[in-house]
Every structure is written in C-alpha cells, then in structure tokens.
PDB file of C-alpha atoms in Angstrom:
ATOM      1  CA  SER X 471      25.861 300.582  29.643  1.00 91.00           C
ATOM      2  CA  VAL X 472      24.131 302.972  27.878  1.00 95.00           C
ATOM      3  CA  TRP X 473      27.340 304.782  28.496  1.00 96.00           C
ATOM      4  CA  PHE X 474      29.228 301.531  26.941  1.00 94.00           C
ATOM      5  CA  TYR X 475      27.780 301.346  23.918  1.00 93.00           C
ATOM      6  CA  ARG X 476      27.927 305.228  23.514  1.00 94.00           C
ATOM      7  CA  ALA X 477      31.909 304.827  24.191  1.00 92.00           C
ATOM      8  CA  PHE X 478      31.573 301.538  21.720  1.00 88.00           C
ATOM      9  CA  MET X 479      29.688 303.809  18.440  1.00 90.00           C
ATOM     10  CA  PHE X 480      32.636 306.580  19.222  1.00 89.00           C
ATOM     11  CA  LEU X 481      35.016 303.825  18.932  1.00 85.00           C
ATOM     12  CA  VAL X 482      33.245 303.355  15.556  1.00 85.00           C
ATOM     13  CA  VAL X 483      33.384 306.310  14.188  1.00 88.00           C
ATOM     14  CA  SER X 484      36.553 307.541  15.782  1.00 87.00           C
ATOM     15  CA  CYS X 485      38.832 304.166  14.227  1.00 84.00           C
ATOM     16  CA  PRO X 486      37.452 302.110  12.022  1.00 83.00           C
ATOM     17  CA  CYS X 487      40.360 301.074   9.925  1.00 84.00           C
ATOM     18  CA  ALA X 488      42.073 299.720  13.506  1.00 78.00           C
ATOM     19  CA  LEU X 489      38.541 297.278  13.554  1.00 78.00           C
ATOM     20  CA  VAL X 490      38.845 296.177  10.157  1.00 82.00           C
ATOM     21  CA  ILE X 491      42.600 295.359  10.327  1.00 84.00           C
ATOM     22  CA  SER X 492      41.749 293.243  13.300  1.00 83.00           C
ATOM     23  CA  VAL X 493      40.208 290.134  11.229  1.00 84.00           C
ATOM     24  CA  PRO X 494      43.411 290.106   9.303  1.00 87.00           C
ATOM     25  CA  LEU X 495      45.316 290.553  11.975  1.00 88.00           C
ATOM     26  CA  SER X 496      44.113 287.553  13.954  1.00 89.00           C
ATOM     27  CA  PHE X 497      44.723 285.170  10.642  1.00 92.00           C
ATOM     28  CA  PHE X 498      48.006 286.679  10.061  1.00 91.00           C
ATOM     29  CA  SER X 499      48.806 285.755  13.864  1.00 92.00           C
ATOM     30  CA  GLY X 500      46.956 282.614  13.327  1.00 91.00           C
ATOM     31  CA  ILE X 501      48.730 281.190  10.204  1.00 94.00           C
ATOM     32  CA  GLY X 502      52.246 282.815  12.391  1.00 94.00           C
ATOM     33  CA  LYS X 503      51.571 280.316  15.129  1.00 95.00           C
ATOM     34  CA  ALA X 504      50.496 277.722  13.206  1.00 94.00           C
ATOM     35  CA  SER X 505      53.221 278.201  10.879  1.00 95.00           C
ATOM     36  CA  SER X 506      55.635 278.185  14.601  1.00 96.00           C
ATOM     37  CA  LYS X 507      54.891 274.892  15.780  1.00 94.00           C
ATOM     38  CA  GLY X 508      55.583 272.882  12.041  1.00 94.00           C
ATOM     39  CA  ILE X 509      51.980 273.565  10.211  1.00 92.00           C
ATOM     40  CA  LEU X 510      51.605 275.470   7.305  1.00 93.00           C
ATOM     41  CA  ILE X 511      48.137 276.452   7.077  1.00 93.00           C
ATOM     42  CA  LYS X 512      47.473 278.080   2.250  1.00 90.00           C
ATOM     43  CA  GLY X 513      46.079 281.105   3.633  1.00 89.00           C
ATOM     44  CA  SER X 514      42.692 282.701   6.098  1.00 90.00           C
ATOM     45  CA  ASN X 515      40.085 281.016   4.003  1.00 91.00           C
ATOM     46  CA  PHE X 516      41.007 278.149   5.077  1.00 92.00           C
ATOM     47  CA  ILE X 517      41.380 279.179   9.078  1.00 91.00           C
ATOM     48  CA  GLU X 518      37.682 279.233   8.337  1.00 89.00           C
ATOM     49  CA  ILE X 519      37.073 276.657   6.556  1.00 90.00           C
ATOM     50  CA  LEU X 520      38.170 274.886   9.643  1.00 89.00           C
ATOM     51  CA  SER X 521      36.896 276.205  12.431  1.00 89.00           C
ATOM     52  CA  LYS X 522      33.402 274.972  10.958  1.00 91.00           C
ATOM     53  CA  ALA X 523      34.752 271.184  10.927  1.00 93.00           C
ATOM     54  CA  ASP X 524      32.132 268.883  12.405  1.00 94.00           C
ATOM     55  CA  THR X 525      34.198 265.613  11.121  1.00 95.00           C
ATOM     56  CA  ALA X 526      37.372 264.609  10.996  1.00 97.00           C
ATOM     57  CA  VAL X 527      38.684 262.078   8.817  1.00 97.00           C
ATOM     58  CA  PHE X 528      41.718 259.969   9.540  1.00 97.00           C
ATOM     59  CA  ASP X 529      44.079 257.752   7.437  1.00 94.00           C
ATOM     60  CA  LYS X 530      44.883 254.813   9.616  1.00 91.00           C
ATOM     61  CA  THR X 531      48.060 253.131   8.911  1.00 86.00           C
ATOM     62  CA  GLY X 532      51.548 255.792   9.613  1.00 87.00           C
ATOM     63  CA  THR X 533      48.567 258.224  10.851  1.00 93.00           C
ATOM     64  CA  LEU X 534      46.613 256.934  13.781  1.00 94.00           C
ATOM     65  CA  THR X 535      50.000 253.853  14.399  1.00 91.00           C
ATOM     66  CA  LYS X 536      53.254 253.865  14.357  1.00 87.00           C
ATOM     67  CA  GLY X 537      54.443 252.732  10.963  1.00 80.00           C
ATOM     68  CA  ILE X 538      56.449 250.258  12.183  1.00 80.00           C
ATOM     69  CA  PHE X 539      55.652 246.439  11.660  1.00 81.00           C
ATOM     70  CA  ALA X 540      56.811 243.284  13.063  1.00 82.00           C
ATOM     71  CA  VAL X 541      55.823 239.747  12.168  1.00 85.00           C
ATOM     72  CA  ASN X 542      53.495 238.665  14.722  1.00 82.00           C
ATOM     73  CA  LYS X 543      52.095 235.000  13.381  1.00 87.00           C
ATOM     74  CA  VAL X 544      52.891 233.011  10.380  1.00 91.00           C
ATOM     75  CA  PHE X 545      50.180 230.345   9.121  1.00 92.00           C
ATOM     76  CA  ALA X 546      51.253 228.482   6.640  1.00 92.00           C
ATOM     77  CA  VAL X 547      50.098 225.865   5.377  1.00 91.00           C
ATOM     78  CA  LYS X 548      50.941 221.766   5.962  1.00 90.00           C
ATOM     79  CA  GLY X 549      54.355 220.888   4.137  1.00 90.00           C
ATOM     80  CA  VAL X 550      55.507 224.431   4.202  1.00 90.00           C
ATOM     81  CA  ASP X 551      58.161 225.829   6.627  1.00 90.00           C
ATOM     82  CA  GLU X 552      57.339 229.303   8.048  1.00 89.00           C
ATOM     83  CA  ASP X 553      60.479 229.888   8.138  1.00 87.00           C
ATOM     84  CA  ASP X 554      60.499 229.676   3.717  1.00 88.00           C
ATOM     85  CA  LEU X 555      56.863 231.125   3.379  1.00 90.00           C
ATOM     86  CA  ILE X 556      58.214 234.909   5.091  1.00 89.00           C
ATOM     87  CA  ALA X 557      62.407 233.919   2.426  1.00 88.00           C
ATOM     88  CA  VAL X 558      59.350 233.950  -0.024  1.00 90.00           C
ATOM     89  CA  ALA X 559      57.087 237.161   0.635  1.00 90.00           C
ATOM     90  CA  ALA X 560      60.763 238.565   1.901  1.00 89.00           C
ATOM     91  CA  HIS X 561      61.923 238.304  -1.955  1.00 89.00           C
ATOM     92  CA  ALA X 562      59.342 238.730  -3.288  1.00 90.00           C
ATOM     93  CA  GLU X 563      58.732 242.502  -1.997  1.00 86.00           C
ATOM     94  CA  TYR X 564      62.699 243.378  -1.894  1.00 85.00           C
ATOM     95  CA  PHE X 565      62.205 246.135  -4.505  1.00 84.00           C
ATOM     96  CA  SER X 566      59.553 248.057  -2.193  1.00 82.00           C
ATOM     97  CA  ASN X 567      59.545 250.231   0.856  1.00 77.00           C
ATOM     98  CA  HIS X 568      56.564 249.976   2.173  1.00 77.00           C
ATOM     99  CA  PRO X 569      57.263 249.413   5.369  1.00 76.00           C
ATOM    100  CA  ILE X 570      55.326 246.042   5.405  1.00 80.00           C
ATOM    101  CA  SER X 571      58.013 245.026   3.251  1.00 82.00           C
ATOM    102  CA  SER X 572      60.672 246.203   5.193  1.00 81.00           C
ATOM    103  CA  SER X 573      59.108 244.076   8.248  1.00 84.00           C
ATOM    104  CA  LEU X 574      59.694 241.352   5.866  1.00 86.00           C
ATOM    105  CA  LYS X 575      62.511 241.720   5.263  1.00 83.00           C
ATOM    106  CA  LYS X 576      63.737 242.764   8.533  1.00 82.00           C
ATOM    107  CA  SER X 577      62.223 239.147   9.911  1.00 81.00           C
ATOM    108  CA  HIS X 578      64.047 237.301   6.700  1.00 81.00           C
ATOM    109  CA  PHE X 579      67.352 238.799   7.915  1.00 75.00           C
ATOM    110  CA  GLU X 580      66.908 237.925  11.975  1.00 76.00           C
ATOM    111  CA  ARG X 581      65.993 234.269  11.420  1.00 75.00           C
ATOM    112  CA  ASN X 582      68.590 233.437   9.232  1.00 72.00           C
ATOM    113  CA  GLN X 583      70.610 234.998  12.156  1.00 56.00           C
ATOM    114  CA  GLY X 584      71.601 238.390   9.749  1.00 46.00           C
ATOM    115  CA  HIS X 585      72.582 236.296   6.177  1.00 42.00           C
ATOM    116  CA  GLY X 586      68.917 238.272   5.126  1.00 44.00           C
ATOM    117  CA  LEU X 587      68.125 239.620   1.656  1.00 44.00           C
ATOM    118  CA  SER X 588      71.970 240.691   1.947  1.00 41.00           C
ATOM    119  CA  ASN X 589      73.822 237.849   1.644  1.00 40.00           C
ATOM    120  CA  GLU X 590      74.839 235.581  -2.243  1.00 39.00           C
ATOM    121  CA  CYS X 591      71.954 233.059  -2.181  1.00 44.00           C
ATOM    122  CA  CYS X 592      69.161 236.299  -1.614  1.00 55.00           C
ATOM    123  CA  ASN X 593      71.019 238.340  -4.845  1.00 57.00           C
ATOM    124  CA  ASN X 594      71.943 235.716  -6.507  1.00 64.00           C
ATOM    125  CA  CYS X 595      67.534 234.797  -6.422  1.00 76.00           C
ATOM    126  CA  LYS X 596      66.018 235.856 -10.046  1.00 82.00           C
ATOM    127  CA  LYS X 597      63.421 237.894  -9.716  1.00 85.00           C
ATOM    128  CA  GLU X 598      61.953 239.263 -12.891  1.00 86.00           C
ATOM    129  CA  ASN X 599      58.336 240.613 -13.725  1.00 88.00           C
ATOM    130  CA  CYS X 600      57.694 242.573 -11.523  1.00 89.00           C
ATOM    131  CA  THR X 601      54.657 244.588 -10.307  1.00 89.00           C
ATOM    132  CA  GLU X 602      53.748 246.530  -7.711  1.00 86.00           C
ATOM    133  CA  LEU X 603      49.480 246.602  -7.684  1.00 86.00           C
ATOM    134  CA  SER X 604      47.793 249.384  -5.760  1.00 81.00           C
ATOM    135  CA  GLY X 605      45.452 248.380  -2.876  1.00 80.00           C
ATOM    136  CA  LEU X 606      46.255 244.669  -3.421  1.00 88.00           C
ATOM    137  CA  GLY X 607      50.376 243.835  -3.458  1.00 89.00           C
ATOM    138  CA  ILE X 608      53.576 241.836  -5.015  1.00 91.00           C
ATOM    139  CA  LYS X 609      53.805 240.267  -8.220  1.00 93.00           C
ATOM    140  CA  ILE X 610      56.955 238.939  -9.483  1.00 92.00           C
ATOM    141  CA  MET X 611      58.336 236.103 -10.800  1.00 91.00           C
ATOM    142  CA  LEU X 612      61.329 234.379  -8.698  1.00 89.00           C
ATOM    143  CA  ASP X 613      63.826 231.893  -9.751  1.00 87.00           C
ATOM    144  CA  GLY X 614      61.360 231.395 -12.894  1.00 87.00           C
ATOM    145  CA  LYS X 615      58.033 230.934 -10.227  1.00 90.00           C
ATOM    146  CA  ALA X 616      55.181 233.166 -10.595  1.00 92.00           C
ATOM    147  CA  VAL X 617      54.652 234.542  -6.467  1.00 93.00           C
ATOM    148  CA  LEU X 618      51.085 236.493  -5.535  1.00 94.00           C
ATOM    149  CA  ALA X 619      52.419 238.623  -1.656  1.00 93.00           C
ATOM    150  CA  GLY X 620      49.533 240.515  -0.856  1.00 91.00           C
ATOM    151  CA  ASN X 621      45.482 241.045   0.339  1.00 90.00           C
ATOM    152  CA  LYS X 622      42.876 238.643  -0.403  1.00 90.00           C
ATOM    153  CA  LYS X 623      41.743 240.815  -2.673  1.00 90.00           C
ATOM    154  CA  LEU X 624      44.946 239.951  -4.683  1.00 93.00           C
ATOM    155  CA  MET X 625      44.482 235.893  -4.267  1.00 94.00           C
ATOM    156  CA  GLU X 626      40.370 236.926  -5.780  1.00 93.00           C
ATOM    157  CA  LYS X 627      41.852 238.721  -8.388  1.00 92.00           C
ATOM    158  CA  GLU X 628      44.284 235.880  -9.565  1.00 92.00           C
ATOM    159  CA  ASN X 629      41.976 233.329  -8.111  1.00 92.00           C
ATOM    160  CA  VAL X 630      44.451 231.332  -5.527  1.00 93.00           C
ATOM    161  CA  GLU X 631      41.712 229.761  -3.445  1.00 92.00           C
ATOM    162  CA  ILE X 632      42.584 230.550   0.559  1.00 93.00           C
ATOM    163  CA  PRO X 633      42.076 227.443   2.409  1.00 92.00           C
ATOM    164  CA  SER X 634      39.365 227.235   4.883  1.00 89.00           C
ATOM    165  CA  GLU X 635      41.573 226.174   7.387  1.00 89.00           C
ATOM    166  CA  ILE X 636      44.123 228.953   7.450  1.00 89.00           C
ATOM    167  CA  LEU X 637      40.751 231.515   6.674  1.00 87.00           C
ATOM    168  CA  ASN X 638      40.005 229.823  10.098  1.00 86.00           C
ATOM    169  CA  SER X 639      43.022 230.390  12.111  1.00 84.00           C
ATOM    170  CA  LEU X 640      43.213 234.052  10.805  1.00 83.00           C
ATOM    171  CA  ASN X 641      39.646 234.361  11.570  1.00 79.00           C
ATOM    172  CA  SER X 642      39.629 232.904  15.147  1.00 75.00           C
ATOM    173  CA  GLU X 643      43.303 235.593  15.727  1.00 68.00           C
ATOM    174  CA  LYS X 644      42.572 237.874  18.510  1.00 60.00           C
ATOM    175  CA  THR X 645      45.942 239.667  17.631  1.00 60.00           C
ATOM    176  CA  SER X 646      45.263 243.219  15.016  1.00 65.00           C
ATOM    177  CA  GLY X 647      47.263 243.238  11.955  1.00 76.00           C
ATOM    178  CA  THR X 648      48.141 243.048   8.507  1.00 82.00           C
ATOM    179  CA  VAL X 649      47.553 239.517   6.465  1.00 88.00           C
ATOM    180  CA  VAL X 650      49.627 239.182   3.688  1.00 91.00           C
ATOM    181  CA  HIS X 651      48.743 235.959   1.753  1.00 94.00           C
ATOM    182  CA  VAL X 652      51.625 234.109   0.187  1.00 94.00           C
ATOM    183  CA  ALA X 653      51.293 232.401  -3.119  1.00 94.00           C
ATOM    184  CA  GLN X 654      53.348 230.429  -5.503  1.00 93.00           C
ATOM    185  CA  ASP X 655      52.614 229.303  -9.840  1.00 92.00           C
ATOM    186  CA  ASN X 656      48.907 229.897  -8.250  1.00 91.00           C
ATOM    187  CA  ILE X 657      50.090 227.943  -5.436  1.00 93.00           C
ATOM    188  CA  TYR X 658      48.366 228.299  -2.151  1.00 95.00           C
ATOM    189  CA  LYS X 659      52.161 228.912   0.769  1.00 94.00           C
ATOM    190  CA  GLY X 660      50.295 230.715   3.807  1.00 93.00           C
ATOM    191  CA  ALA X 661      49.565 233.789   5.679  1.00 93.00           C
ATOM    192  CA  ILE X 662      51.961 236.564   7.421  1.00 92.00           C
ATOM    193  CA  ILE X 663      49.934 239.000  10.275  1.00 89.00           C
ATOM    194  CA  ILE X 664      52.079 241.579  10.328  1.00 87.00           C
ATOM    195  CA  SER X 665      51.649 244.417  13.672  1.00 83.00           C
ATOM    196  CA  ASP X 666      50.976 247.969  13.594  1.00 83.00           C
ATOM    197  CA  ASP X 667      51.275 250.106  17.262  1.00 84.00           C
ATOM    198  CA  ILE X 668      48.537 252.489  17.977  1.00 90.00           C
ATOM    199  CA  LYS X 669      50.668 256.234  18.236  1.00 93.00           C
ATOM    200  CA  GLU X 670      50.363 257.087  22.048  1.00 91.00           C
ATOM    201  CA  ASP X 671      49.104 260.426  21.150  1.00 95.00           C
ATOM    202  CA  SER X 672      45.880 259.268  18.971  1.00 96.00           C
ATOM    203  CA  PHE X 673      44.290 258.590  22.134  1.00 96.00           C
ATOM    204  CA  ASP X 674      44.695 262.771  22.778  1.00 96.00           C
ATOM    205  CA  THR X 675      44.014 263.666  19.688  1.00 95.00           C
ATOM    206  CA  ILE X 676      40.744 261.180  18.947  1.00 97.00           C
ATOM    207  CA  ALA X 677      39.506 262.975  22.581  1.00 96.00           C
ATOM    208  CA  GLN X 678      40.714 266.911  21.887  1.00 96.00           C
ATOM    209  CA  LEU X 679      39.164 267.024  18.676  1.00 96.00           C
ATOM    210  CA  LYS X 680      35.857 266.034  20.664  1.00 95.00           C
ATOM    211  CA  LYS X 681      35.906 268.219  23.376  1.00 95.00           C
ATOM    212  CA  LEU X 682      36.561 271.058  20.676  1.00 93.00           C
ATOM    213  CA  GLY X 683      33.207 269.707  18.852  1.00 91.00           C
ATOM    214  CA  ILE X 684      33.720 267.489  15.861  1.00 95.00           C
ATOM    215  CA  LYS X 685      30.977 265.424  16.330  1.00 94.00           C
ATOM    216  CA  GLU X 686      32.166 262.247  14.266  1.00 95.00           C
ATOM    217  CA  THR X 687      35.528 260.911  14.365  1.00 97.00           C
ATOM    218  CA  VAL X 688      36.162 258.392  11.105  1.00 97.00           C
ATOM    219  CA  MET X 689      38.838 255.882   9.978  1.00 96.00           C
ATOM    220  CA  LEU X 690      39.501 255.116   6.393  1.00 95.00           C
ATOM    221  CA  THR X 691      42.186 251.791   5.653  1.00 91.00           C
ATOM    222  CA  GLY X 692      43.480 249.121   3.393  1.00 85.00           C
ATOM    223  CA  ASP X 693      43.271 246.854   6.378  1.00 82.00           C
ATOM    224  CA  ASN X 694      40.730 244.216   6.953  1.00 78.00           C
ATOM    225  CA  ALA X 695      37.783 245.240   9.117  1.00 84.00           C
ATOM    226  CA  GLU X 696      38.724 243.222  11.897  1.00 78.00           C
ATOM    227  CA  THR X 697      41.684 244.430  12.396  1.00 81.00           C
ATOM    228  CA  ALA X 698      40.716 248.132  12.234  1.00 88.00           C
ATOM    229  CA  THR X 699      37.905 247.545  14.026  1.00 89.00           C
ATOM    230  CA  LEU X 700      40.157 246.772  17.125  1.00 86.00           C
ATOM    231  CA  VAL X 701      42.014 250.550  16.630  1.00 90.00           C
ATOM    232  CA  ALA X 702      39.020 252.324  16.361  1.00 93.00           C
ATOM    233  CA  GLY X 703      37.264 250.006  19.326  1.00 91.00           C
ATOM    234  CA  ASP X 704      40.950 250.871  21.026  1.00 90.00           C
ATOM    235  CA  LEU X 705      40.965 254.732  20.101  1.00 94.00           C
ATOM    236  CA  GLY X 706      36.695 255.904  20.100  1.00 95.00           C
ATOM    237  CA  ILE X 707      36.227 256.430  15.805  1.00 96.00           C
ATOM    238  CA  ASP X 708      33.232 255.995  15.352  1.00 96.00           C
ATOM    239  CA  LYS X 709      33.147 255.325  12.294  1.00 95.00           C
ATOM    240  CA  VAL X 710      35.418 252.879  10.296  1.00 95.00           C
ATOM    241  CA  PHE X 711      35.188 251.488   6.164  1.00 95.00           C
ATOM    242  CA  ALA X 712      37.709 249.226   5.733  1.00 91.00           C
ATOM    243  CA  SER X 713      39.530 247.157   2.800  1.00 86.00           C
ATOM    244  CA  LEU X 714      39.813 250.145   1.167  1.00 90.00           C
ATOM    245  CA  LEU X 715      41.621 251.172  -2.120  1.00 86.00           C
ATOM    246  CA  PRO X 716      42.924 254.024  -2.398  1.00 86.00           C
ATOM    247  CA  GLU X 717      40.732 255.836  -4.865  1.00 89.00           C
ATOM    248  CA  ASP X 718      37.993 254.095  -2.175  1.00 92.00           C
ATOM    249  CA  LYS X 719      39.307 256.170   0.217  1.00 93.00           C
ATOM    250  CA  VAL X 720      39.327 259.556  -2.237  1.00 93.00           C
ATOM    251  CA  SER X 721      34.941 258.343  -3.084  1.00 94.00           C
ATOM    252  CA  ARG X 722      34.196 257.835   1.278  1.00 94.00           C
ATOM    253  CA  VAL X 723      35.643 261.640   1.650  1.00 94.00           C
ATOM    254  CA  GLU X 724      33.375 262.989  -1.017  1.00 94.00           C
ATOM    255  CA  ASP X 725      30.533 261.147  -0.337  1.00 93.00           C
ATOM    256  CA  LEU X 726      31.185 263.222   3.371  1.00 92.00           C
ATOM    257  CA  ILE X 727      31.493 266.161   1.910  1.00 91.00           C
ATOM    258  CA  GLU X 728      28.723 265.790  -0.685  1.00 90.00           C
ATOM    259  CA  SER X 729      26.018 264.827   2.258  1.00 87.00           C
ATOM    260  CA  LYS X 730      27.263 268.521   3.926  1.00 82.00           C
ATOM    261  CA  ASN X 731      26.070 270.117   0.512  1.00 76.00           C
ATOM    262  CA  GLU X 732      22.981 268.326   0.619  1.00 70.00           C
ATOM    263  CA  THR X 733      19.492 270.427  -0.076  1.00 52.00           C
ATOM    264  CA  GLY X 734      17.962 270.380   4.476  1.00 54.00           C
ATOM    265  CA  THR X 735      21.246 268.775   6.308  1.00 52.00           C
ATOM    266  CA  ALA X 736      21.354 270.320   9.501  1.00 51.00           C
ATOM    267  CA  SER X 737      25.248 270.002   9.533  1.00 55.00           C
ATOM    268  CA  LYS X 738      26.831 272.264   7.030  1.00 73.00           C
ATOM    269  CA  GLY X 739      30.299 271.673   8.901  1.00 88.00           C
ATOM    270  CA  SER X 740      33.526 271.418   6.525  1.00 92.00           C
ATOM    271  CA  VAL X 741      35.525 268.032   6.859  1.00 94.00           C
ATOM    272  CA  ILE X 742      39.068 267.518   7.402  1.00 94.00           C
ATOM    273  CA  PHE X 743      41.271 264.180   6.034  1.00 95.00           C
ATOM    274  CA  VAL X 744      44.674 262.820   7.819  1.00 94.00           C
ATOM    275  CA  GLY X 745      47.261 261.698   6.592  1.00 91.00           C
ATOM    276  CA  ASP X 746      50.374 260.662   5.943  1.00 86.00           C
ATOM    277  CA  GLY X 747      51.439 259.103   1.967  1.00 77.00           C
ATOM    278  CA  VAL X 748      51.782 260.405  -1.253  1.00 75.00           C
ATOM    279  CA  ASN X 749      48.005 258.783  -1.663  1.00 74.00           C
ATOM    280  CA  ASP X 750      46.895 260.577   0.532  1.00 79.00           C
TER     281      ASP X 750
END
C-alpha cells in the first residue's frame, strides 16, 4: 500500500492538469450523453444538484398518465338526456384544445354517428363570451344560455348547487377519472367522468427512482382526491396533493424546497419537479 500511495503522489505532482480537467470533462460527457437521449441540461451545476436530489415531485396528467382521455361514465339529473348533456359540454369546450375538451368533442361525435361538432347544426350554434377559467373550467354563452363546464370548485364559485344524488353516485363510483360538472343558467345538469390511463413506464420510473436514492415521491394534481389517491396507490407514490390550481402547485413545490433549507433539517437534498404542461 505504501508504494500505491507513492505512485499516486507522483501522478499528482507530474500531471495535475490531467486530474483537474477530469472534473469538467466528466460534466461534459454527462451533458453529451443526456442530450443523445433527448435530455437537455443547462450546465454542470445542475448535474451536481441532480446528484443530491432526494425528493421527486410529479404532475399527474400527461406526465404519469397518458393524457388520452375518454368519457367513462355519465350522471345526468332527472329529465336530462345523457347525449344532450355531453352535447352541451362539448359545445362549451368548443374553443379549447385541452385533452379533456377533445375527449368530450370526440364522444359527442361518436354518439351522433359521425355528426359531431363539424356538422351544420353545431356550426350554427351561437357561441359567445367564452372564458377559460384557469384550474376551474369553461364559462360560455350558448344560444343565449349561460353554460358552465368544469370542476366542483367552478360550481361553488358560481353558486350552483350539486344535487345530493349526483354526489352520492360520484362518491360510490370506483372508476378513477376527472369529473366535469355541467350547469345551464345556474341550474345543474349533470356530471361526466373522463378517465385517463397510467403510462406503462411510470411504474418502472417510480421504482427505479427509489432504488437510486429518492426518499420521497410526491404527486400534484388538479384532479379530485379520490382519483389522485387511486393513481398514486397504483404507482407507489408517497404523498398526494389534489384539487390544486396551477398556483397551488407552485406553492407546494416552494414549500418542499423551503423545508430542505430550514435550519436544523437533517436532509439537505434537492427537489426534482417533473411536468409536461405549459404551466409546469
């Protein structure tokens, strides 16, 4: 062992430049290898931060799930036809390119045997004052009637009462999914459950991250708590925060980062956030 140490000392004295350059060279090769996989890293300091990460935070829709939605269940109040409910929701979402909107329009198209939002009747439907409320849904005038299509928070904001029988049906429903509530002239019409499948590689991703030393995985979503809990349970995610607006997600991530910087905190690891949307 004595001779090994002497050899190392000789190496340091004789070629320090080679040893010094090995550090930036390792960063350079890491950035190059990542870019070949389609991953862009801004610089070497971010590789160092990444190596210290112990918490991974994920958006749900389109990140852990496929983001390909389909109408799964329809709960219409008494006297309202299911097809009519979907038609109203689809027209309300006419101008939106959100995946949920696309699934409603597709369902309306299929239920009308190919005569969906592109036919003459739908084009003649008068659509005015469309407002997309971030994290809530859509507010629009359809043929002179005020239509709301969105989540429970939107109904509460607009003082629309959801009938107890609809709430009971939704609570007893085992299918995970996003619930779109529909109201017309402040009268509740029904709810539509739109489901999204988990990506096949999400299971391996979470498992591998834990093997690599990620101590805590967190999921943030605008979906309801029931749907979020089911998805998180399937994936083995440690913590779930549901029914969040975009700004709420920012606050949650900031809280996690702040908790790492608190004096006396044992863990000084960094936080990874993963998302696919514009707001992410």
